[in-house]
Amino acid sequence: MNDEIEMIDSDTRKPMGSARLVKSNHQFYIHWNGLTIAFKRHEYVAGIRIIDENHLFIWAFTLEGEPINAWVLDADGDIKHSFHAGNAIAVVVINETGIWIGYGDEGIFGEGVSTEALVCLSTEGAVRFRYNQEIRKAPVLHDCDVMCASEKGVWVISSIDGRLVHVQVDGRIDSYPMPRHLLDCPSLTIENGVAYVGNEEKIYRWPFKERRRAEVFQNETNNKRVY
């Protein structure tokens, strides 16, 4: 590889290590725990996630309904499974329940599995859960580009309904009214009933289970303001 290396995506899962997807000289490479693997299955891939100690998930964004746009690789870089994972893949998280994929509005208002807004797939590509089909009267997801994994599902944001939504793979949901100024956040982490929301170069701490207001943390001075 030459010196012009573009970082495409990365993932870290303790204790499974770190993985990076990079591009150099029009070629994609995977760096994983000291190994460098050339990936030549697609002209453009968008993301990488660690499944477990021995497997990675790679995907392409795709708007064209390509027959294959997702791959499961083993530690040697060999393809174990490949399948179509939907159009306009916006976000991917992985936990023990499966591969959770949220889609952008181009996919949700398009065709195929991405019209479900949010799905959970097995590592073989089988659909385990479909949001729009399996949950009645659920908060509307017109895009799903922010997601946080839980033990049995994921947390997502319904900006139309103004709610933080916990979706479990068995179809159960819980939702909480969300402060309007946090709805378009680019990052979300949930810990023990508290949401940590990144928005406008700030990190907000929102104890939603206690129905308390969101607070802005200013780590440099250890001060905080209530919004």
C-alpha atoms as a printed R data frame, in Angstrom:
    type eleno elety resid chain resno       x       y      z
1   ATOM     1    CA   MET     A     1   0.000   0.000  0.000
2   ATOM     2    CA   ASN     A     2   1.148   3.567 -0.597
3   ATOM     3    CA   ASP     A     3   1.249   6.330  1.979
4   ATOM     4    CA   GLU     A     4  -2.143   7.796  1.010
5   ATOM     5    CA   ILE     A     5  -4.460   5.833  3.274
6   ATOM     6    CA   GLU     A     6  -8.115   6.799  3.740
7   ATOM     7    CA   MET     A     7  -9.873   5.599  6.880
8   ATOM     8    CA   ILE     A     8 -13.334   4.341  5.916
9   ATOM     9    CA   ASP     A     9 -14.625   2.859  9.196
10  ATOM    10    CA   SER     A    10 -13.488   1.158 12.386
11  ATOM    11    CA   ASP     A    11 -14.841  -0.877 15.272
12  ATOM    12    CA   THR     A    12 -13.637  -1.902 18.722
13  ATOM    13    CA   ARG     A    13 -15.197  -4.590 20.910
14  ATOM    14    CA   LYS     A    14 -13.552  -5.651 24.118
15  ATOM    15    CA   PRO     A    15 -11.998  -8.178 24.443
16  ATOM    16    CA   MET     A    16 -12.231  -8.897 20.697
17  ATOM    17    CA   GLY     A    17  -9.815  -6.179 19.650
18  ATOM    18    CA   SER     A    18 -10.076  -3.496 16.994
19  ATOM    19    CA   ALA     A    19 -10.739  -3.604 13.260
20  ATOM    20    CA   ARG     A    20 -10.216  -0.894 10.642
21  ATOM    21    CA   LEU     A    21 -11.424  -0.634  7.074
22  ATOM    22    CA   VAL     A    22  -9.115   1.545  4.963
23  ATOM    23    CA   LYS     A    23  -8.667   2.439  1.316
24  ATOM    24    CA   SER     A    24  -5.315   2.814 -0.415
25  ATOM    25    CA   ASN     A    25  -4.608   3.125 -4.131
26  ATOM    26    CA   HIS     A    26  -8.251   2.262 -5.010
27  ATOM    27    CA   GLN     A    27  -8.070  -0.931 -2.948
28  ATOM    28    CA   PHE     A    28  -9.803  -1.737  0.359
29  ATOM    29    CA   TYR     A    29  -7.912  -3.344  3.230
30  ATOM    30    CA   ILE     A    30  -8.919  -4.660  6.630
31  ATOM    31    CA   HIS     A    31  -6.573  -4.289  9.598
32  ATOM    32    CA   TRP     A    32  -7.573  -6.604 12.415
33  ATOM    33    CA   ASN     A    33  -5.417  -7.542 15.408
34  ATOM    34    CA   GLY     A    34  -2.144  -7.334 13.514
35  ATOM    35    CA   LEU     A    35  -3.412  -8.831 10.250
36  ATOM    36    CA   THR     A    36  -3.862  -7.002  6.939
37  ATOM    37    CA   ILE     A    37  -6.518  -8.462  4.642
38  ATOM    38    CA   ALA     A    38  -7.188  -7.236  1.103
39  ATOM    39    CA   PHE     A    39 -10.913  -7.009  0.329
40  ATOM    40    CA   LYS     A    40 -11.673  -7.273 -3.397
41  ATOM    41    CA   ARG     A    41 -15.338  -8.255 -3.456
42  ATOM    42    CA   HIS     A    42 -16.805  -4.807 -4.142
43  ATOM    43    CA   GLU     A    43 -15.667  -1.541 -5.702
44  ATOM    44    CA   TYR     A    44 -16.815   0.389 -2.662
45  ATOM    45    CA   VAL     A    45 -17.560  -0.802  0.871
46  ATOM    46    CA   ALA     A    46 -18.760   1.473  3.627
47  ATOM    47    CA   GLY     A    47 -18.405  -0.178  7.021
48  ATOM    48    CA   ILE     A    48 -16.942  -2.839  9.266
49  ATOM    49    CA   ARG     A    49 -18.110  -4.441 12.527
50  ATOM    50    CA   ILE     A    50 -16.653  -7.182 14.703
51  ATOM    51    CA   ILE     A    51 -19.044 -10.103 15.165
52  ATOM    52    CA   ASP     A    52 -16.896 -12.210 17.494
53  ATOM    53    CA   GLU     A    53 -13.269 -13.230 18.000
54  ATOM    54    CA   ASN     A    54 -13.176 -14.921 14.597
55  ATOM    55    CA   HIS     A    55 -15.589 -13.062 12.318
56  ATOM    56    CA   LEU     A    56 -16.142  -9.624 10.788
57  ATOM    57    CA   PHE     A    57 -19.109  -8.048  9.012
58  ATOM    58    CA   ILE     A    58 -18.467  -5.840  5.963
59  ATOM    59    CA   TRP     A    59 -21.139  -3.961  4.004
60  ATOM    60    CA   ALA     A    60 -21.691  -1.542  1.136
61  ATOM    61    CA   PHE     A    61 -24.184   1.348  1.362
62  ATOM    62    CA   THR     A    62 -25.801   0.658 -2.066
63  ATOM    63    CA   LEU     A    63 -28.879   2.274 -3.598
64  ATOM    64    CA   GLU     A    64 -29.172  -0.023 -6.591
65  ATOM    65    CA   GLY     A    65 -30.524  -3.217 -5.034
66  ATOM    66    CA   GLU     A    66 -27.334  -5.150 -5.687
67  ATOM    67    CA   PRO     A    67 -27.740  -8.904 -5.175
68  ATOM    68    CA   ILE     A    68 -24.866  -8.967 -2.674
69  ATOM    69    CA   ASN     A    69 -23.747  -6.053 -0.531
70  ATOM    70    CA   ALA     A    70 -22.811  -7.705  2.787
71  ATOM    71    CA   TRP     A    71 -20.131 -10.233  3.746
72  ATOM    72    CA   VAL     A    72 -19.116 -12.211  6.829
73  ATOM    73    CA   LEU     A    73 -15.365 -12.885  6.887
74  ATOM    74    CA   ASP     A    74 -13.336 -15.188  9.100
75  ATOM    75    CA   ALA     A    75  -9.999 -14.296 10.693
76  ATOM    76    CA   ASP     A    76  -8.120 -15.347  7.538
77  ATOM    77    CA   GLY     A    77 -10.183 -13.043  5.340
78  ATOM    78    CA   ASP     A    78 -12.177 -15.850  3.729
79  ATOM    79    CA   ILE     A    79 -15.844 -15.173  2.904
80  ATOM    80    CA   LYS     A    80 -18.091 -17.371  5.081
81  ATOM    81    CA   HIS     A    81 -21.422 -15.824  4.079
82  ATOM    82    CA   SER     A    82 -22.543 -13.186  1.564
83  ATOM    83    CA   PHE     A    83 -26.020 -11.753  1.007
84  ATOM    84    CA   HIS     A    84 -28.087  -8.665  0.231
85  ATOM    85    CA   ALA     A    85 -28.659  -6.657  3.426
86  ATOM    86    CA   GLY     A    86 -30.917  -3.921  2.071
87  ATOM    87    CA   ASN     A    87 -30.471  -0.551  0.382
88  ATOM    88    CA   ALA     A    88 -29.163   2.667  1.945
89  ATOM    89    CA   ILE     A    89 -27.591   1.005  4.989
90  ATOM    90    CA   ALA     A    90 -27.107   3.855  7.456
91  ATOM    91    CA   VAL     A    91 -25.973   2.180 10.688
92  ATOM    92    CA   VAL     A    92 -25.003  -1.302 11.894
93  ATOM    93    CA   VAL     A    93 -24.571  -2.643 15.427
94  ATOM    94    CA   ILE     A    94 -23.967  -6.225 16.496
95  ATOM    95    CA   ASN     A    95 -24.813  -8.055 19.691
96  ATOM    96    CA   GLU     A    96 -25.687 -11.613 20.676
97  ATOM    97    CA   THR     A    97 -29.154 -11.313 19.121
98  ATOM    98    CA   GLY     A    98 -27.755 -10.670 15.638
99  ATOM    99    CA   ILE     A    99 -26.730  -8.021 13.122
100 ATOM   100    CA   TRP     A   100 -28.961  -4.956 13.511
101 ATOM   101    CA   ILE     A   101 -29.234  -2.681 10.482
102 ATOM   102    CA   GLY     A   102 -30.906   0.719 10.307
103 ATOM   103    CA   TYR     A   103 -31.637   2.327  6.946
104 ATOM   104    CA   GLY     A   104 -31.645   5.837  5.554
105 ATOM   105    CA   ASP     A   105 -34.752   7.371  4.042
106 ATOM   106    CA   GLU     A   106 -33.647   6.365  0.517
107 ATOM   107    CA   GLY     A   107 -34.053   2.737  1.587
108 ATOM   108    CA   ILE     A   108 -37.066   3.103  3.877
109 ATOM   109    CA   PHE     A   109 -39.076   4.769  1.119
110 ATOM   110    CA   GLY     A   110 -37.686   2.454 -1.551
111 ATOM   111    CA   GLU     A   111 -38.112  -1.271 -2.047
112 ATOM   112    CA   GLY     A   112 -37.097  -4.517 -0.375
113 ATOM   113    CA   VAL     A   113 -36.127  -5.287  3.203
114 ATOM   114    CA   SER     A   114 -34.895  -1.752  3.862
115 ATOM   115    CA   THR     A   115 -38.531  -0.558  3.849
116 ATOM   116    CA   GLU     A   116 -38.746  -2.168  7.288
117 ATOM   117    CA   ALA     A   117 -36.619   0.761  8.613
118 ATOM   118    CA   LEU     A   118 -34.822  -1.563 11.062
119 ATOM   119    CA   VAL     A   119 -34.036  -5.266 10.839
120 ATOM   120    CA   CYS     A   120 -32.080  -7.908 12.707
121 ATOM   121    CA   LEU     A   121 -30.234 -10.479 10.597
122 ATOM   122    CA   SER     A   122 -28.404 -13.681 11.375
123 ATOM   123    CA   THR     A   123 -24.801 -14.041 10.226
124 ATOM   124    CA   GLU     A   124 -26.157 -16.077  7.297
125 ATOM   125    CA   GLY     A   125 -28.413 -13.179  6.221
126 ATOM   126    CA   ALA     A   126 -31.735 -14.599  7.471
127 ATOM   127    CA   VAL     A   127 -34.151 -11.962  8.782
128 ATOM   128    CA   ARG     A   128 -34.907 -12.419 12.483
129 ATOM   129    CA   PHE     A   129 -36.860  -9.224 13.054
130 ATOM   130    CA   ARG     A   130 -38.599  -6.552 10.899
131 ATOM   131    CA   TYR     A   131 -39.571  -3.297 12.606
132 ATOM   132    CA   ASN     A   132 -42.411  -2.053 10.402
133 ATOM   133    CA   GLN     A   133 -43.907  -5.511  9.875
134 ATOM   134    CA   GLU     A   134 -43.684  -6.935 13.377
135 ATOM   135    CA   ILE     A   135 -44.471  -3.959 15.633
136 ATOM   136    CA   ARG     A   136 -47.961  -2.473 15.571
137 ATOM   137    CA   LYS     A   137 -48.494   1.205 16.405
138 ATOM   138    CA   ALA     A   138 -44.752   1.679 16.793
139 ATOM   139    CA   PRO     A   139 -43.074   5.090 16.718
140 ATOM   140    CA   VAL     A   140 -42.355   5.961 13.086
141 ATOM   141    CA   LEU     A   141 -38.799   5.615 11.796
142 ATOM   142    CA   HIS     A   142 -38.460   7.756  8.664
143 ATOM   143    CA   ASP     A   143 -34.718   7.247  8.911
144 ATOM   144    CA   CYS     A   144 -32.634   5.111 11.247
145 ATOM   145    CA   ASP     A   145 -29.070   6.377 11.283
146 ATOM   146    CA   VAL     A   146 -28.364   6.450 15.036
147 ATOM   147    CA   MET     A   147 -28.427   3.234 17.036
148 ATOM   148    CA   CYS     A   148 -27.092   1.789 20.279
149 ATOM   149    CA   ALA     A   149 -26.990  -1.908 21.160
150 ATOM   150    CA   SER     A   150 -28.626  -3.308 24.280
151 ATOM   151    CA   GLU     A   151 -28.477  -6.853 25.653
152 ATOM   152    CA   LYS     A   152 -31.556  -8.058 23.759
153 ATOM   153    CA   GLY     A   153 -31.998  -5.451 21.055
154 ATOM   154    CA   VAL     A   154 -31.210  -1.858 20.166
155 ATOM   155    CA   TRP     A   155 -32.049   1.730 21.032
156 ATOM   156    CA   VAL     A   156 -33.095   4.041 18.183
157 ATOM   157    CA   ILE     A   157 -34.620   7.505 17.860
158 ATOM   158    CA   SER     A   158 -37.961   8.328 16.263
159 ATOM   159    CA   SER     A   159 -37.591  12.015 15.435
160 ATOM   160    CA   ILE     A   160 -41.111  12.232 13.977
161 ATOM   161    CA   ASP     A   161 -42.708  11.046 17.235
162 ATOM   162    CA   GLY     A   162 -39.981  12.629 19.362
163 ATOM   163    CA   ARG     A   163 -39.170   9.423 21.233
164 ATOM   164    CA   LEU     A   164 -36.246   7.296 22.308
165 ATOM   165    CA   VAL     A   165 -37.227   3.723 21.461
166 ATOM   166    CA   HIS     A   166 -35.912   0.427 22.836
167 ATOM   167    CA   VAL     A   167 -36.581  -2.412 20.374
168 ATOM   168    CA   GLN     A   168 -36.063  -6.031 21.395
169 ATOM   169    CA   VAL     A   169 -35.661  -8.937 19.006
170 ATOM   170    CA   ASP     A   170 -38.850 -10.555 20.372
171 ATOM   171    CA   GLY     A   171 -40.869  -7.524 19.229
172 ATOM   172    CA   ARG     A   172 -41.233  -5.802 22.581
173 ATOM   173    CA   ILE     A   173 -40.710  -2.036 22.580
174 ATOM   174    CA   ASP     A   174 -40.439   0.680 25.211
175 ATOM   175    CA   SER     A   175 -40.297   4.362 24.346
176 ATOM   176    CA   TYR     A   176 -39.661   7.621 26.152
177 ATOM   177    CA   PRO     A   177 -40.438  11.234 25.180
178 ATOM   178    CA   MET     A   178 -37.162  12.831 24.096
179 ATOM   179    CA   PRO     A   179 -36.066  16.472 24.395
180 ATOM   180    CA   ARG     A   180 -36.562  18.100 21.007
181 ATOM   181    CA   HIS     A   181 -33.049  19.521 20.844
182 ATOM   182    CA   LEU     A   182 -31.570  16.013 21.102
183 ATOM   183    CA   LEU     A   183 -33.576  14.369 18.306
184 ATOM   184    CA   ASP     A   184 -31.081  14.975 15.484
185 ATOM   185    CA   CYS     A   185 -28.061  13.782 17.440
186 ATOM   186    CA   PRO     A   186 -25.210  12.000 15.607
187 ATOM   187    CA   SER     A   187 -24.313   9.658 18.495
188 ATOM   188    CA   LEU     A   188 -26.100   7.765 21.265
189 ATOM   189    CA   THR     A   189 -25.000   5.617 24.207
190 ATOM   190    CA   ILE     A   190 -27.265   4.116 26.870
191 ATOM   191    CA   GLU     A   191 -26.059   3.072 30.314
192 ATOM   192    CA   ASN     A   192 -28.288   2.121 33.252
193 ATOM   193    CA   GLY     A   193 -31.264   4.233 32.251
194 ATOM   194    CA   VAL     A   194 -29.159   7.215 31.204
195 ATOM   195    CA   ALA     A   195 -28.717   8.371 27.605
196 ATOM   196    CA   TYR     A   196 -25.491  10.077 26.567
197 ATOM   197    CA   VAL     A   197 -26.296  12.043 23.440
198 ATOM   198    CA   GLY     A   198 -23.812  13.804 21.172
199 ATOM   199    CA   ASN     A   199 -25.195  16.982 19.611
200 ATOM   200    CA   GLU     A   200 -23.631  20.244 18.383
201 ATOM   201    CA   GLU     A   201 -20.174  19.403 19.765
202 ATOM   202    CA   LYS     A   202 -21.585  18.718 23.221
203 ATOM   203    CA   ILE     A   203 -22.346  15.550 25.139
204 ATOM   204    CA   TYR     A   204 -25.679  15.589 26.948
205 ATOM   205    CA   ARG     A   205 -26.475  13.354 29.897
206 ATOM   206    CA   TRP     A   206 -30.185  12.560 29.989
207 ATOM   207    CA   PRO     A   207 -31.564  10.333 32.839
208 ATOM   208    CA   PHE     A   208 -34.686   9.349 30.902
209 ATOM   209    CA   LYS     A   209 -35.742   6.609 33.321
210 ATOM   210    CA   GLU     A   210 -35.919   9.205 36.102
211 ATOM   211    CA   ARG     A   211 -37.715  11.710 33.838
212 ATOM   212    CA   ARG     A   212 -35.052  14.330 34.490
213 ATOM   213    CA   ARG     A   213 -33.778  17.033 32.173
214 ATOM   214    CA   ALA     A   214 -30.736  16.653 29.955
215 ATOM   215    CA   GLU     A   215 -27.483  18.188 31.176
216 ATOM   216    CA   VAL     A   216 -24.509  19.400 29.167
217 ATOM   217    CA   PHE     A   217 -21.161  18.152 30.454
218 ATOM   218    CA   GLN     A   218 -18.130  20.396 30.095
219 ATOM   219    CA   ASN     A   219 -15.291  18.052 30.935
220 ATOM   220    CA   GLU     A   220 -12.594  20.715 30.707
221 ATOM   221    CA   THR     A   221 -13.956  22.612 33.693
222 ATOM   222    CA   ASN     A   222 -16.169  19.928 35.271
223 ATOM   223    CA   ASN     A   223 -19.039  22.388 35.018
224 ATOM   224    CA   LYS     A   224 -22.439  21.626 33.599
225 ATOM   225    CA   ARG     A   225 -25.489  23.566 32.538
226 ATOM   226    CA   VAL     A   226 -29.094  22.392 32.622
227 ATOM   227    CA   TYR     A   227 -30.999  22.694 29.325
